[in-house]
Coordinates of C-alpha atoms in Angstrom, one line a residue:
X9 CA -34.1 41.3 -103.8
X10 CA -35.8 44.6 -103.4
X11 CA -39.2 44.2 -101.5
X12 CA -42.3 44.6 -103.3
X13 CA -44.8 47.6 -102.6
X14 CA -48.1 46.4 -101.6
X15 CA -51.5 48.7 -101.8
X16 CA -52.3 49.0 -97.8
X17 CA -55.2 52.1 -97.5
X18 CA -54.9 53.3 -100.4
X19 CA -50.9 53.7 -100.1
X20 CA -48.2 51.8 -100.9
X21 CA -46.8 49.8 -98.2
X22 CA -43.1 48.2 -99.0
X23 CA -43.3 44.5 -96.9
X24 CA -39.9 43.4 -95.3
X25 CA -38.4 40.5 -97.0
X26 CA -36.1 37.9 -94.8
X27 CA -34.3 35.5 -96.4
X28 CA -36.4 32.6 -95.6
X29 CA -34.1 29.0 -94.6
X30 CA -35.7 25.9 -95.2
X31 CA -38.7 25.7 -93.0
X32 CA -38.3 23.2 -90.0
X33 CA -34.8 24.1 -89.2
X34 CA -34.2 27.0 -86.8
X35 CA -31.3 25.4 -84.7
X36 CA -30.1 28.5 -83.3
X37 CA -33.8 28.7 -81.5
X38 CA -33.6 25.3 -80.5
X39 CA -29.9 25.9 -79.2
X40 CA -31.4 29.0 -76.7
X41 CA -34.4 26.7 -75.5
X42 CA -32.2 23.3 -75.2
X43 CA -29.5 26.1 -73.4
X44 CA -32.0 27.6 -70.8
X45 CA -33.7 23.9 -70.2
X46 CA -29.8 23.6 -69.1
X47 CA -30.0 26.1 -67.5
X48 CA -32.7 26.1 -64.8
X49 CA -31.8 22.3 -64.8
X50 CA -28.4 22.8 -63.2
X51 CA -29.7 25.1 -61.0
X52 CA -32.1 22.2 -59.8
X53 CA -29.1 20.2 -59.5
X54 CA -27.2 22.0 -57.6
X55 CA -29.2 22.3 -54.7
X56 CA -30.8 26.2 -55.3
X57 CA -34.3 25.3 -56.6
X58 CA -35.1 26.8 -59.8
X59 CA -37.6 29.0 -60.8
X60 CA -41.2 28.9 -59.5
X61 CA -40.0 25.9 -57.4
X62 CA -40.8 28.4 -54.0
X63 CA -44.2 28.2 -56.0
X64 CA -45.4 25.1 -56.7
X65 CA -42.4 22.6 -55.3
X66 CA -39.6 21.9 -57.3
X67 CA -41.2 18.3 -58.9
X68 CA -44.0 20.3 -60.5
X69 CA -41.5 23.1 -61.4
X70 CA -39.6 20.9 -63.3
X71 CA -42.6 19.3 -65.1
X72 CA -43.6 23.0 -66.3
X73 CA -40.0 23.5 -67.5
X74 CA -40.6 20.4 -69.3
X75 CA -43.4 21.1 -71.2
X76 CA -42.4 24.5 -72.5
X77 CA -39.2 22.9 -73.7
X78 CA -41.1 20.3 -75.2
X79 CA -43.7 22.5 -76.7
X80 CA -41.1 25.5 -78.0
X81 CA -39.0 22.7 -80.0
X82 CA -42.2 21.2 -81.6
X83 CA -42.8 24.6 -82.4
X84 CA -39.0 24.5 -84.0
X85 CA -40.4 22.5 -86.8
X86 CA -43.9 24.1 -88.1
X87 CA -44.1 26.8 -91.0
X88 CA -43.8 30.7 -90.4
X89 CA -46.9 30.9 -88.6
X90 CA -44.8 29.6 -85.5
X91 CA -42.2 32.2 -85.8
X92 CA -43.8 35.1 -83.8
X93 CA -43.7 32.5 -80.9
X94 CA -40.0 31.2 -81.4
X95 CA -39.2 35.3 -81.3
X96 CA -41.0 35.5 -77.8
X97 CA -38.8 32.6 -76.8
X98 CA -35.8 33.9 -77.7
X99 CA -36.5 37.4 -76.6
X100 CA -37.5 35.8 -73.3
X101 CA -34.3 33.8 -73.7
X102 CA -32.3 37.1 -73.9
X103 CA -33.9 38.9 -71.3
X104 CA -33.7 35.9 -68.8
X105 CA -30.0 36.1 -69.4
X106 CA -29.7 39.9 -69.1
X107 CA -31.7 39.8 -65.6
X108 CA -28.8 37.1 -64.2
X109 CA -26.3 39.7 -65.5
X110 CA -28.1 43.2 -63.9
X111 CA -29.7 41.0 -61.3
X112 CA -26.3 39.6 -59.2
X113 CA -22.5 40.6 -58.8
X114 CA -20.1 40.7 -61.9
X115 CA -16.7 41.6 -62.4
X116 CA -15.7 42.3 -66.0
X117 CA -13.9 39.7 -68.3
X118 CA -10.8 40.9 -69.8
X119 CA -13.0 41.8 -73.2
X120 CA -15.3 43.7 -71.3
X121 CA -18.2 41.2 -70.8
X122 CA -19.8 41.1 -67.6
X123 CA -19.4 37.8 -65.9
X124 CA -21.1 36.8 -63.2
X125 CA -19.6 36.1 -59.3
X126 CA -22.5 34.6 -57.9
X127 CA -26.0 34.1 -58.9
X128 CA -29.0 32.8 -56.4
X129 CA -26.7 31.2 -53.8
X130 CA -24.5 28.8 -56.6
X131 CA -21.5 30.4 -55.6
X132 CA -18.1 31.3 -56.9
X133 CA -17.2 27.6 -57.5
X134 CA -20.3 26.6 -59.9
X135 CA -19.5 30.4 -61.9
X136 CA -16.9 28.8 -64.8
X137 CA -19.6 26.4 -65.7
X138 CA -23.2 28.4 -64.8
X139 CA -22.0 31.9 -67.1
X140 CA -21.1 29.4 -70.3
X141 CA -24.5 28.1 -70.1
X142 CA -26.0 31.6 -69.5
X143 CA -23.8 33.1 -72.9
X144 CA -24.9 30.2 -75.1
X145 CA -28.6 30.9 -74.5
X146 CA -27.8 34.8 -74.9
X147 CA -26.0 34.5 -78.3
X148 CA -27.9 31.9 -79.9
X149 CA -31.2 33.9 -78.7
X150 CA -29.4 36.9 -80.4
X151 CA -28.7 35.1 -83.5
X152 CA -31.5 33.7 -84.4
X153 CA -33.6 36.8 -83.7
X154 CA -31.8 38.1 -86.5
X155 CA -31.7 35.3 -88.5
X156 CA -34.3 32.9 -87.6
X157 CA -37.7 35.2 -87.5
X158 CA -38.6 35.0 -91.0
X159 CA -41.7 36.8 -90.7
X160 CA -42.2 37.6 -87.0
X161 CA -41.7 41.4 -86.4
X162 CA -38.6 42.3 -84.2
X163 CA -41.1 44.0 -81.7
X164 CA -41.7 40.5 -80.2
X165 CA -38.4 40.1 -78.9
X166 CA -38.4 43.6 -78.3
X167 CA -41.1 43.7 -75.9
X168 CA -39.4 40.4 -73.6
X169 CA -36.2 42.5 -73.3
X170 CA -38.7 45.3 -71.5
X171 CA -39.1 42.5 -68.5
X172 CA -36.2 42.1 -67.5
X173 CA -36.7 44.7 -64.6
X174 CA -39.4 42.5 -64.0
X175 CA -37.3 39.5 -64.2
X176 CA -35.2 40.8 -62.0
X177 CA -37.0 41.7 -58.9
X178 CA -39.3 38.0 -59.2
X179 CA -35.3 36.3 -59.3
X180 CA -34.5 38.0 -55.8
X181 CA -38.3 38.0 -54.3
X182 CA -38.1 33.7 -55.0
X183 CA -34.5 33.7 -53.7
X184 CA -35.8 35.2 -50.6
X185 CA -38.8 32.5 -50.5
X186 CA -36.2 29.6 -51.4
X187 CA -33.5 30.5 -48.5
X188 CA -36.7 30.6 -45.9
X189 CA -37.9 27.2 -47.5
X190 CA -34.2 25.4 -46.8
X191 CA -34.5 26.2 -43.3
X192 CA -38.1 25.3 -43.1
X193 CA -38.4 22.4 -45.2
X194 CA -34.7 21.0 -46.8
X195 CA -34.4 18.7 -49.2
X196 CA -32.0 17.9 -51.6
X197 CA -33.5 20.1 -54.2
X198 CA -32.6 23.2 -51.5
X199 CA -29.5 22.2 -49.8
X200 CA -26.7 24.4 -50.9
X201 CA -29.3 27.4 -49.6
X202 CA -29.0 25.8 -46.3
X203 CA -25.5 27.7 -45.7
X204 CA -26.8 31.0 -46.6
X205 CA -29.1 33.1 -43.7
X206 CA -32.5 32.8 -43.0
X207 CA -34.1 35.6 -45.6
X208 CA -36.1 37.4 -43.5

């Protein structure tokens, strides 16, 4: 279907049309949030914090993580007026994803894809499990930017894939903060830092 011109300032203004789904079911977006709950989740588990845990402590942490997950899938199931949001989240999703991958050592997979080595003290051993959860969040952020924002603008998503510079220097500035923190105060939550250096 073609999209209709509509009178804007005295000029015509064509609208985009998206093939709107049936309102309520965006499972792609709830795949990236569910994936990047995963995510920082098995990072907690693991024993290397997880992020704004050098913050706030990794109990409150997690209760943050919590409540965005829970608040972005309620979000999952309103009308359109939600979907600028969801296209933050996934843009944010994508962009979290992207820092990992310019942020840390890769080698490249034998189609090309960067894959990462090592990633805030997990190490090589925790890799085959930690960069599937990392490429679920990235393509099913992807994918339902295309197909999921009925009526957001793509800009959204646009604009969270300009921090991942950001993201990446905050990833190694709380890396720093977490190493110091399992010397200084170890807990389970910390413990696989406690075989890396002191950061200074």
């Amino acid at each position: 279907m073609r999209p209709s011109p509509v009178m804007f300032g005295g000029h015509a203004r064509r609208t985009r049309r998206v093939p709107a789904g049936p309102v309520g079911r965006r499972p792609l977006t709830r795949l990236t949030v569910v994936s990047l709950a995963g995510h920082v989740a098995f990072e907690l588990a693991a024993g290397v914090g997880m992020p704004l845990a050098s913050l706030i402590g990794p109990y409150a942490a997690a209760g943050f993580w919590t409540l965005v997950t829970g608040g972005v899938l309620a979000a999952t199931g309103r009308d359109e007026s939600a979907d600028p949001l969801l296209a933050a989240a996934n843009g944010f999703g994508l962009a979290a994803v992207s820092a990992h991958l310019r942020g840390w050592p890769t080698r490249r997979t034998r189609a090309g894809l960067p894959w990462l080595e090592d990633c805030e003290g997990l190490g090589s051993e925790l890799m085959p499990f930690y960069n599937p959860i990392l490429y679920t969040s990235a393509v099913a952020g992807l994918l339902a930017v295309l197909r999921e924002n009925r009526t957001a603008r793509l800009r959204v998503p646009a604009v969270m894939l300009g921090l991942v510079p950001v993201l990446v220097a905050y990833q190694h500035w709380e890396h720093r903060r977490l190493r110091r923190q399992a010397h200084t105060r170890p807990g389970w939550w910390n413990r696989r830092l406690r075989h890396l250096p002191q950061a200074a």
